[in-house]
Amino acid sequence: DTEVTQTPKHLVMGMTNKKSLKCEQHMGHRAMYWYKQKAKKPPELMFVYSYEKLSINESVPSRFSPECPNSSLLNLHLHALQPEDSALYLCASSQDSDSPLHFGNGTRLTVT
Amino acid sequence: GQQLNQSPQSMFIQEGEDVSMNCTSSSIFNTWLWYKQEPGEGPVLLIALYKAGELTSNGRLTAQFGITRKDSFLNISASIPSDVGIYFCAGLYNTNAGKSTFGDGTTLTVKP
């Protein structure tokens, strides 16, 4: 079982919907990440939070909005997405930003 | 930016055979990581390498951090059907503040 928990596992949303992805870890890790992954491709970094502050935004469109309410939780708010945003969204955490990643099992997002 | 060349792209092997895959880069890394991803799950860390020349084993898996810090290999001995999945290498450079660079992955199929 993964120690990074993501909900929901699957999400189908229309282009006008607003939804949120949630991620939780209780390993005391101080860095948390959002990645996007298309089929048979490596994960692509979207955002990095270090000590609850956004440290990296990889030029992600504003229809994706991250939030880190505390050191254990990470959210990704979605609004007005496009069909090409359909992908597996992976959350990860690490002890610090120089340490290996621990991934959740992802949210499979379909935008219709 | 930094890029990793991972090869081979895919492998079809018979159960019991040994497997070797590698990653090369034009840039140096401080940490090399190997992950495995199975369908419907997030990547799982297999081996982390922190020093040039380091050779580390995890059961039937062995990985090495190249002397030049620009390459790494992963060997799997006596493959079994549950070794099936996509294997990703990743490099970390400690001034990149959490930006792991991923290879494109090696898809392994094991025939019983």
PDB file of C-alpha atoms in Angstrom:
ATOM      1  CA  ASP A   1       0.000   0.000   0.000  1.00  0.00           C
ATOM      2  CA  THR A   2       1.193   3.467  -0.868  1.00  0.00           C
ATOM      3  CA  GLU A   3       1.760   5.945   1.970  1.00  0.00           C
ATOM      4  CA  VAL A   4       0.596   8.816  -0.201  1.00  0.00           C
ATOM      5  CA  THR A   5      -3.180   8.727  -0.508  1.00  0.00           C
ATOM      6  CA  GLN A   6      -4.985  10.370  -3.400  1.00  0.00           C
ATOM      7  CA  THR A   7      -8.710  10.912  -3.857  1.00  0.00           C
ATOM      8  CA  PRO A   8     -10.711  10.398  -5.932  1.00  0.00           C
ATOM      9  CA  LYS A   9      -9.259   7.470  -7.908  1.00  0.00           C
ATOM     10  CA  HIS A  10     -11.270   8.387 -10.971  1.00  0.00           C
ATOM     11  CA  LEU A  11     -12.907  11.653 -11.993  1.00  0.00           C
ATOM     12  CA  VAL A  12     -14.964  12.580 -15.024  1.00  0.00           C
ATOM     13  CA  MET A  13     -15.748  16.255 -15.450  1.00  0.00           C
ATOM     14  CA  GLY A  14     -17.155  18.565 -18.043  1.00  0.00           C
ATOM     15  CA  MET A  15     -15.303  21.582 -19.322  1.00  0.00           C
ATOM     16  CA  THR A  16     -17.394  23.971 -17.212  1.00  0.00           C
ATOM     17  CA  ASN A  17     -17.081  22.047 -13.955  1.00  0.00           C
ATOM     18  CA  LYS A  18     -14.983  22.888 -10.913  1.00  0.00           C
ATOM     19  CA  LYS A  19     -13.456  19.973  -9.027  1.00  0.00           C
ATOM     20  CA  SER A  20     -10.571  19.311  -6.662  1.00  0.00           C
ATOM     21  CA  LEU A  21      -8.019  16.533  -6.341  1.00  0.00           C
ATOM     22  CA  LYS A  22      -6.759  15.705  -2.871  1.00  0.00           C
ATOM     23  CA  CYS A  23      -3.523  14.225  -1.596  1.00  0.00           C
ATOM     24  CA  GLU A  24      -2.437  13.292   1.917  1.00  0.00           C
ATOM     25  CA  GLN A  25       0.778  11.966   3.458  1.00  0.00           C
ATOM     26  CA  HIS A  26       1.684  11.315   7.086  1.00  0.00           C
ATOM     27  CA  MET A  27       5.383  10.542   6.669  1.00  0.00           C
ATOM     28  CA  GLY A  28       6.462  13.985   7.877  1.00  0.00           C
ATOM     29  CA  HIS A  29       7.707  14.850   4.404  1.00  0.00           C
ATOM     30  CA  ARG A  30       8.249  18.557   3.800  1.00  0.00           C
ATOM     31  CA  ALA A  31       8.083  18.594   0.008  1.00  0.00           C
ATOM     32  CA  MET A  32       4.968  17.731  -1.987  1.00  0.00           C
ATOM     33  CA  TYR A  33       4.449  17.598  -5.728  1.00  0.00           C
ATOM     34  CA  TRP A  34       1.843  17.412  -8.467  1.00  0.00           C
ATOM     35  CA  TYR A  35       2.721  15.532 -11.642  1.00  0.00           C
ATOM     36  CA  LYS A  36       0.718  14.914 -14.806  1.00  0.00           C
ATOM     37  CA  GLN A  37       1.231  11.657 -16.673  1.00  0.00           C
ATOM     38  CA  LYS A  38      -0.007  10.657 -20.111  1.00  0.00           C
ATOM     39  CA  ALA A  39      -0.167   7.009 -21.142  1.00  0.00           C
ATOM     40  CA  LYS A  40       3.240   5.305 -21.477  1.00  0.00           C
ATOM     41  CA  LYS A  41       5.057   8.602 -20.808  1.00  0.00           C
ATOM     42  CA  PRO A  42       7.101   9.696 -17.797  1.00  0.00           C
ATOM     43  CA  PRO A  43       5.517  11.938 -15.163  1.00  0.00           C
ATOM     44  CA  GLU A  44       5.706  15.655 -15.977  1.00  0.00           C
ATOM     45  CA  LEU A  45       6.255  18.021 -13.075  1.00  0.00           C
ATOM     46  CA  MET A  46       3.547  20.643 -12.508  1.00  0.00           C
ATOM     47  CA  PHE A  47       4.106  22.100  -9.020  1.00  0.00           C
ATOM     48  CA  VAL A  48       6.438  21.721  -6.048  1.00  0.00           C
ATOM     49  CA  TYR A  49       5.651  22.809  -2.501  1.00  0.00           C
ATOM     50  CA  SER A  50       8.521  22.988  -0.058  1.00  0.00           C
ATOM     51  CA  TYR A  51       7.711  23.641   3.600  1.00  0.00           C
ATOM     52  CA  GLU A  52       4.150  24.514   2.550  1.00  0.00           C
ATOM     53  CA  LYS A  53       5.285  27.233   0.156  1.00  0.00           C
ATOM     54  CA  LEU A  54       4.993  26.980  -3.615  1.00  0.00           C
ATOM     55  CA  SER A  55       8.557  26.752  -4.864  1.00  0.00           C
ATOM     56  CA  ILE A  56       8.109  25.615  -8.471  1.00  0.00           C
ATOM     57  CA  ASN A  57       5.329  26.206 -10.998  1.00  0.00           C
ATOM     58  CA  GLU A  58       6.298  24.675 -14.331  1.00  0.00           C
ATOM     59  CA  SER A  59       4.338  27.247 -16.359  1.00  0.00           C
ATOM     60  CA  VAL A  60       1.106  25.394 -15.684  1.00  0.00           C
ATOM     61  CA  PRO A  61      -2.084  27.030 -17.052  1.00  0.00           C
ATOM     62  CA  SER A  62      -4.109  28.906 -14.449  1.00  0.00           C
ATOM     63  CA  ARG A  63      -7.022  26.493 -14.832  1.00  0.00           C
ATOM     64  CA  PHE A  64      -4.930  24.320 -12.466  1.00  0.00           C
ATOM     65  CA  SER A  65      -4.605  25.872  -9.020  1.00  0.00           C
ATOM     66  CA  PRO A  66      -2.593  24.143  -6.275  1.00  0.00           C
ATOM     67  CA  GLU A  67      -3.096  24.595  -2.569  1.00  0.00           C
ATOM     68  CA  CYS A  68      -1.164  23.295   0.430  1.00  0.00           C
ATOM     69  CA  PRO A  69      -3.367  23.777   3.537  1.00  0.00           C
ATOM     70  CA  ASN A  70      -0.800  22.150   5.849  1.00  0.00           C
ATOM     71  CA  SER A  71       2.289  19.981   5.737  1.00  0.00           C
ATOM     72  CA  SER A  72       0.264  16.774   5.213  1.00  0.00           C
ATOM     73  CA  LEU A  73      -2.239  17.901   2.606  1.00  0.00           C
ATOM     74  CA  LEU A  74      -2.021  19.009  -0.997  1.00  0.00           C
ATOM     75  CA  ASN A  75      -4.947  19.927  -3.234  1.00  0.00           C
ATOM     76  CA  LEU A  76      -5.237  20.643  -6.927  1.00  0.00           C
ATOM     77  CA  HIS A  77      -8.241  22.760  -7.896  1.00  0.00           C
ATOM     78  CA  LEU A  78      -9.496  22.313 -11.443  1.00  0.00           C
ATOM     79  CA  HIS A  79     -11.640  24.756 -13.396  1.00  0.00           C
ATOM     80  CA  ALA A  80     -12.572  25.080 -17.050  1.00  0.00           C
ATOM     81  CA  LEU A  81     -10.362  22.205 -18.155  1.00  0.00           C
ATOM     82  CA  GLN A  82      -9.889  21.068 -21.730  1.00  0.00           C
ATOM     83  CA  PRO A  83     -10.178  17.501 -23.093  1.00  0.00           C
ATOM     84  CA  GLU A  84      -6.389  17.438 -23.581  1.00  0.00           C
ATOM     85  CA  ASP A  85      -6.031  17.784 -19.795  1.00  0.00           C
ATOM     86  CA  SER A  86      -7.282  14.215 -19.446  1.00  0.00           C
ATOM     87  CA  ALA A  87      -4.445  12.268 -17.811  1.00  0.00           C
ATOM     88  CA  LEU A  88      -3.294  10.534 -14.647  1.00  0.00           C
ATOM     89  CA  TYR A  89      -2.537  13.139 -11.975  1.00  0.00           C
ATOM     90  CA  LEU A  90       0.047  11.942  -9.503  1.00  0.00           C
ATOM     91  CA  CYS A  91       0.824  13.408  -6.125  1.00  0.00           C
ATOM     92  CA  ALA A  92       4.219  12.730  -4.574  1.00  0.00           C
ATOM     93  CA  SER A  93       6.069  13.643  -1.420  1.00  0.00           C
ATOM     94  CA  SER A  94       9.680  13.547  -0.326  1.00  0.00           C
ATOM     95  CA  GLN A  95      11.583  14.179   2.881  1.00  0.00           C
ATOM     96  CA  ASP A  96      12.960  17.344   1.341  1.00  0.00           C
ATOM     97  CA  SER A  97      13.356  18.606  -2.201  1.00  0.00           C
ATOM     98  CA  ASP A  98      16.615  16.651  -2.691  1.00  0.00           C
ATOM     99  CA  SER A  99      15.179  13.262  -1.699  1.00  0.00           C
ATOM    100  CA  PRO A 100      13.509  10.459  -3.665  1.00  0.00           C
ATOM    101  CA  LEU A 101       9.824  10.757  -4.425  1.00  0.00           C
ATOM    102  CA  HIS A 102       7.053   8.679  -2.904  1.00  0.00           C
ATOM    103  CA  PHE A 103       4.103   8.630  -5.293  1.00  0.00           C
ATOM    104  CA  GLY A 104       0.411   8.078  -4.708  1.00  0.00           C
ATOM    105  CA  ASN A 105      -1.582   5.910  -7.099  1.00  0.00           C
ATOM    106  CA  GLY A 106      -2.994   8.908  -8.894  1.00  0.00           C
ATOM    107  CA  THR A 107      -6.350  10.269  -9.980  1.00  0.00           C
ATOM    108  CA  ARG A 108      -7.428   9.228 -13.477  1.00  0.00           C
ATOM    109  CA  LEU A 109      -9.045  12.382 -14.860  1.00  0.00           C
ATOM    110  CA  THR A 110     -11.248  12.454 -17.936  1.00  0.00           C
ATOM    111  CA  VAL A 111     -12.459  15.800 -19.267  1.00  0.00           C
ATOM    112  CA  THR A 112     -15.489  15.577 -21.560  1.00  0.00           C
TER     113      THR A 112
ATOM    114  CA  GLY B   1      17.209  21.613 -19.778  1.00  0.00           C
ATOM    115  CA  GLN B   2      18.587  18.302 -18.597  1.00  0.00           C
ATOM    116  CA  GLN B   3      17.537  15.227 -20.571  1.00  0.00           C
ATOM    117  CA  LEU B   4      17.894  11.534 -19.921  1.00  0.00           C
ATOM    118  CA  ASN B   5      18.215   8.932 -22.666  1.00  0.00           C
ATOM    119  CA  GLN B   6      16.816   5.638 -21.410  1.00  0.00           C
ATOM    120  CA  SER B   7      17.219   2.415 -23.346  1.00  0.00           C
ATOM    121  CA  PRO B   8      15.897   0.119 -24.462  1.00  0.00           C
ATOM    122  CA  GLN B   9      12.401   1.519 -24.964  1.00  0.00           C
ATOM    123  CA  SER B  10      10.865  -1.942 -24.522  1.00  0.00           C
ATOM    124  CA  MET B  11      11.937  -5.494 -23.823  1.00  0.00           C
ATOM    125  CA  PHE B  12      10.182  -8.815 -24.366  1.00  0.00           C
ATOM    126  CA  ILE B  13      11.916 -11.589 -22.444  1.00  0.00           C
ATOM    127  CA  GLN B  14      11.341 -15.125 -21.250  1.00  0.00           C
ATOM    128  CA  GLU B  15      10.848 -15.828 -17.563  1.00  0.00           C
ATOM    129  CA  GLY B  16      14.195 -16.608 -15.950  1.00  0.00           C
ATOM    130  CA  GLU B  17      16.239 -14.346 -18.225  1.00  0.00           C
ATOM    131  CA  ASP B  18      18.325 -11.464 -16.954  1.00  0.00           C
ATOM    132  CA  VAL B  19      17.453  -7.878 -17.940  1.00  0.00           C
ATOM    133  CA  SER B  20      19.619  -4.802 -18.297  1.00  0.00           C
ATOM    134  CA  MET B  21      18.552  -1.221 -18.953  1.00  0.00           C
ATOM    135  CA  ASN B  22      20.415   2.065 -18.728  1.00  0.00           C
ATOM    136  CA  CYS B  23      20.164   5.813 -18.711  1.00  0.00           C
ATOM    137  CA  THR B  24      22.638   8.374 -19.972  1.00  0.00           C
ATOM    138  CA  SER B  25      22.711  12.135 -19.696  1.00  0.00           C
ATOM    139  CA  SER B  26      24.751  15.024 -21.017  1.00  0.00           C
ATOM    140  CA  SER B  27      24.576  16.581 -17.534  1.00  0.00           C
ATOM    141  CA  ILE B  28      25.757  15.303 -14.169  1.00  0.00           C
ATOM    142  CA  PHE B  29      23.425  14.299 -11.365  1.00  0.00           C
ATOM    143  CA  ASN B  30      23.950  13.991  -7.615  1.00  0.00           C
ATOM    144  CA  THR B  31      21.351  11.250  -7.227  1.00  0.00           C
ATOM    145  CA  TRP B  32      20.151   8.514  -9.582  1.00  0.00           C
ATOM    146  CA  LEU B  33      16.833   6.823  -8.928  1.00  0.00           C
ATOM    147  CA  TRP B  34      15.041   3.860 -10.438  1.00  0.00           C
ATOM    148  CA  TYR B  35      11.257   3.532 -10.254  1.00  0.00           C
ATOM    149  CA  LYS B  36       8.829   0.856 -11.422  1.00  0.00           C
ATOM    150  CA  GLN B  37       5.256   1.602 -12.438  1.00  0.00           C
ATOM    151  CA  GLU B  38       2.563  -1.046 -12.816  1.00  0.00           C
ATOM    152  CA  PRO B  39      -0.784  -0.420 -14.530  1.00  0.00           C
ATOM    153  CA  GLY B  40      -3.196   1.626 -12.422  1.00  0.00           C
ATOM    154  CA  GLU B  41      -0.544   2.575  -9.877  1.00  0.00           C
ATOM    155  CA  GLY B  42       1.968   5.317  -9.269  1.00  0.00           C
ATOM    156  CA  PRO B  43       5.712   4.787  -9.695  1.00  0.00           C
ATOM    157  CA  VAL B  44       7.397   2.980  -6.817  1.00  0.00           C
ATOM    158  CA  LEU B  45      11.005   3.664  -5.837  1.00  0.00           C
ATOM    159  CA  LEU B  46      13.215   0.593  -6.374  1.00  0.00           C
ATOM    160  CA  ILE B  47      16.740   1.857  -5.768  1.00  0.00           C
ATOM    161  CA  ALA B  48      18.355   5.201  -4.916  1.00  0.00           C
ATOM    162  CA  LEU B  49      22.035   5.882  -5.655  1.00  0.00           C
ATOM    163  CA  TYR B  50      23.889   8.771  -4.039  1.00  0.00           C
ATOM    164  CA  LYS B  51      27.586   8.399  -4.883  1.00  0.00           C
ATOM    165  CA  ALA B  52      29.494   8.065  -8.143  1.00  0.00           C
ATOM    166  CA  GLY B  53      30.554   4.449  -8.567  1.00  0.00           C
ATOM    167  CA  GLU B  54      28.008   3.181  -6.031  1.00  0.00           C
ATOM    168  CA  LEU B  55      26.637  -0.295  -6.712  1.00  0.00           C
ATOM    169  CA  THR B  56      23.445  -1.160  -4.815  1.00  0.00           C
ATOM    170  CA  SER B  57      21.256  -4.253  -4.745  1.00  0.00           C
ATOM    171  CA  ASN B  58      17.636  -4.771  -3.764  1.00  0.00           C
ATOM    172  CA  GLY B  59      16.827  -8.472  -4.030  1.00  0.00           C
ATOM    173  CA  ARG B  60      17.185  -9.462  -7.686  1.00  0.00           C
ATOM    174  CA  LEU B  61      17.758  -5.849  -8.701  1.00  0.00           C
ATOM    175  CA  THR B  62      21.171  -4.235  -8.978  1.00  0.00           C
ATOM    176  CA  ALA B  63      21.856  -0.658  -9.990  1.00  0.00           C
ATOM    177  CA  GLN B  64      25.004   1.393 -10.392  1.00  0.00           C
ATOM    178  CA  PHE B  65      25.748   5.129 -10.350  1.00  0.00           C
ATOM    179  CA  GLY B  66      28.218   5.772 -13.167  1.00  0.00           C
ATOM    180  CA  ILE B  67      31.675   7.126 -12.359  1.00  0.00           C
ATOM    181  CA  THR B  68      31.134  10.139 -14.604  1.00  0.00           C
ATOM    182  CA  ARG B  69      27.814  10.876 -12.784  1.00  0.00           C
ATOM    183  CA  LYS B  70      26.171  10.974 -16.205  1.00  0.00           C
ATOM    184  CA  ASP B  71      24.821   7.438 -16.392  1.00  0.00           C
ATOM    185  CA  SER B  72      23.251   4.589 -14.455  1.00  0.00           C
ATOM    186  CA  PHE B  73      22.158   1.043 -15.177  1.00  0.00           C
ATOM    187  CA  LEU B  74      19.619  -1.325 -13.657  1.00  0.00           C
ATOM    188  CA  ASN B  75      19.902  -5.101 -13.892  1.00  0.00           C
ATOM    189  CA  ILE B  76      17.182  -7.590 -13.001  1.00  0.00           C
ATOM    190  CA  SER B  77      18.297 -11.172 -12.570  1.00  0.00           C
ATOM    191  CA  ALA B  78      16.150 -14.274 -13.130  1.00  0.00           C
ATOM    192  CA  SER B  79      13.062 -12.337 -14.208  1.00  0.00           C
ATOM    193  CA  ILE B  80       9.594 -13.434 -13.093  1.00  0.00           C
ATOM    194  CA  PRO B  81       6.156 -12.478 -14.461  1.00  0.00           C
ATOM    195  CA  SER B  82       5.553  -9.886 -11.722  1.00  0.00           C
ATOM    196  CA  ASP B  83       8.562  -7.897 -12.990  1.00  0.00           C
ATOM    197  CA  VAL B  84       6.266  -6.655 -15.777  1.00  0.00           C
ATOM    198  CA  GLY B  85       5.872  -2.886 -15.802  1.00  0.00           C
ATOM    199  CA  ILE B  86       7.483   0.350 -16.907  1.00  0.00           C
ATOM    200  CA  TYR B  87      10.853   1.158 -15.382  1.00  0.00           C
ATOM    201  CA  PHE B  88      11.856   4.813 -15.153  1.00  0.00           C
ATOM    202  CA  CYS B  89      15.248   6.214 -14.323  1.00  0.00           C
ATOM    203  CA  ALA B  90      15.405   9.670 -12.797  1.00  0.00           C
ATOM    204  CA  GLY B  91      18.188  12.077 -11.944  1.00  0.00           C
ATOM    205  CA  LEU B  92      18.288  14.704  -9.230  1.00  0.00           C
ATOM    206  CA  TYR B  93      20.678  17.622  -9.089  1.00  0.00           C
ATOM    207  CA  ASN B  94      20.574  19.208  -5.670  1.00  0.00           C
ATOM    208  CA  THR B  95      20.311  22.794  -6.835  1.00  0.00           C
ATOM    209  CA  ASN B  96      17.203  21.995  -8.854  1.00  0.00           C
ATOM    210  CA  ALA B  97      14.973  22.268  -5.780  1.00  0.00           C
ATOM    211  CA  GLY B  98      12.883  19.178  -6.377  1.00  0.00           C
ATOM    212  CA  LYS B  99      12.955  18.891 -10.158  1.00  0.00           C
ATOM    213  CA  SER B 100      13.649  15.260 -10.949  1.00  0.00           C
ATOM    214  CA  THR B 101      14.512  14.569 -14.578  1.00  0.00           C
ATOM    215  CA  PHE B 102      12.860  11.360 -15.808  1.00  0.00           C
ATOM    216  CA  GLY B 103      13.854   9.039 -18.616  1.00  0.00           C
ATOM    217  CA  ASP B 104      11.164   7.967 -21.076  1.00  0.00           C
ATOM    218  CA  GLY B 105      10.878   4.527 -19.491  1.00  0.00           C
ATOM    219  CA  THR B 106      11.583   0.909 -20.412  1.00  0.00           C
ATOM    220  CA  THR B 107       8.490  -1.279 -20.802  1.00  0.00           C
ATOM    221  CA  LEU B 108       9.256  -4.824 -19.689  1.00  0.00           C
ATOM    222  CA  THR B 109       7.154  -7.811 -20.749  1.00  0.00           C
ATOM    223  CA  VAL B 110       7.988 -11.217 -19.278  1.00  0.00           C
ATOM    224  CA  LYS B 111       6.629 -14.325 -20.974  1.00  0.00           C
ATOM    225  CA  PRO B 112       6.029 -17.270 -18.634  1.00  0.00           C
TER     226      PRO B 112
END
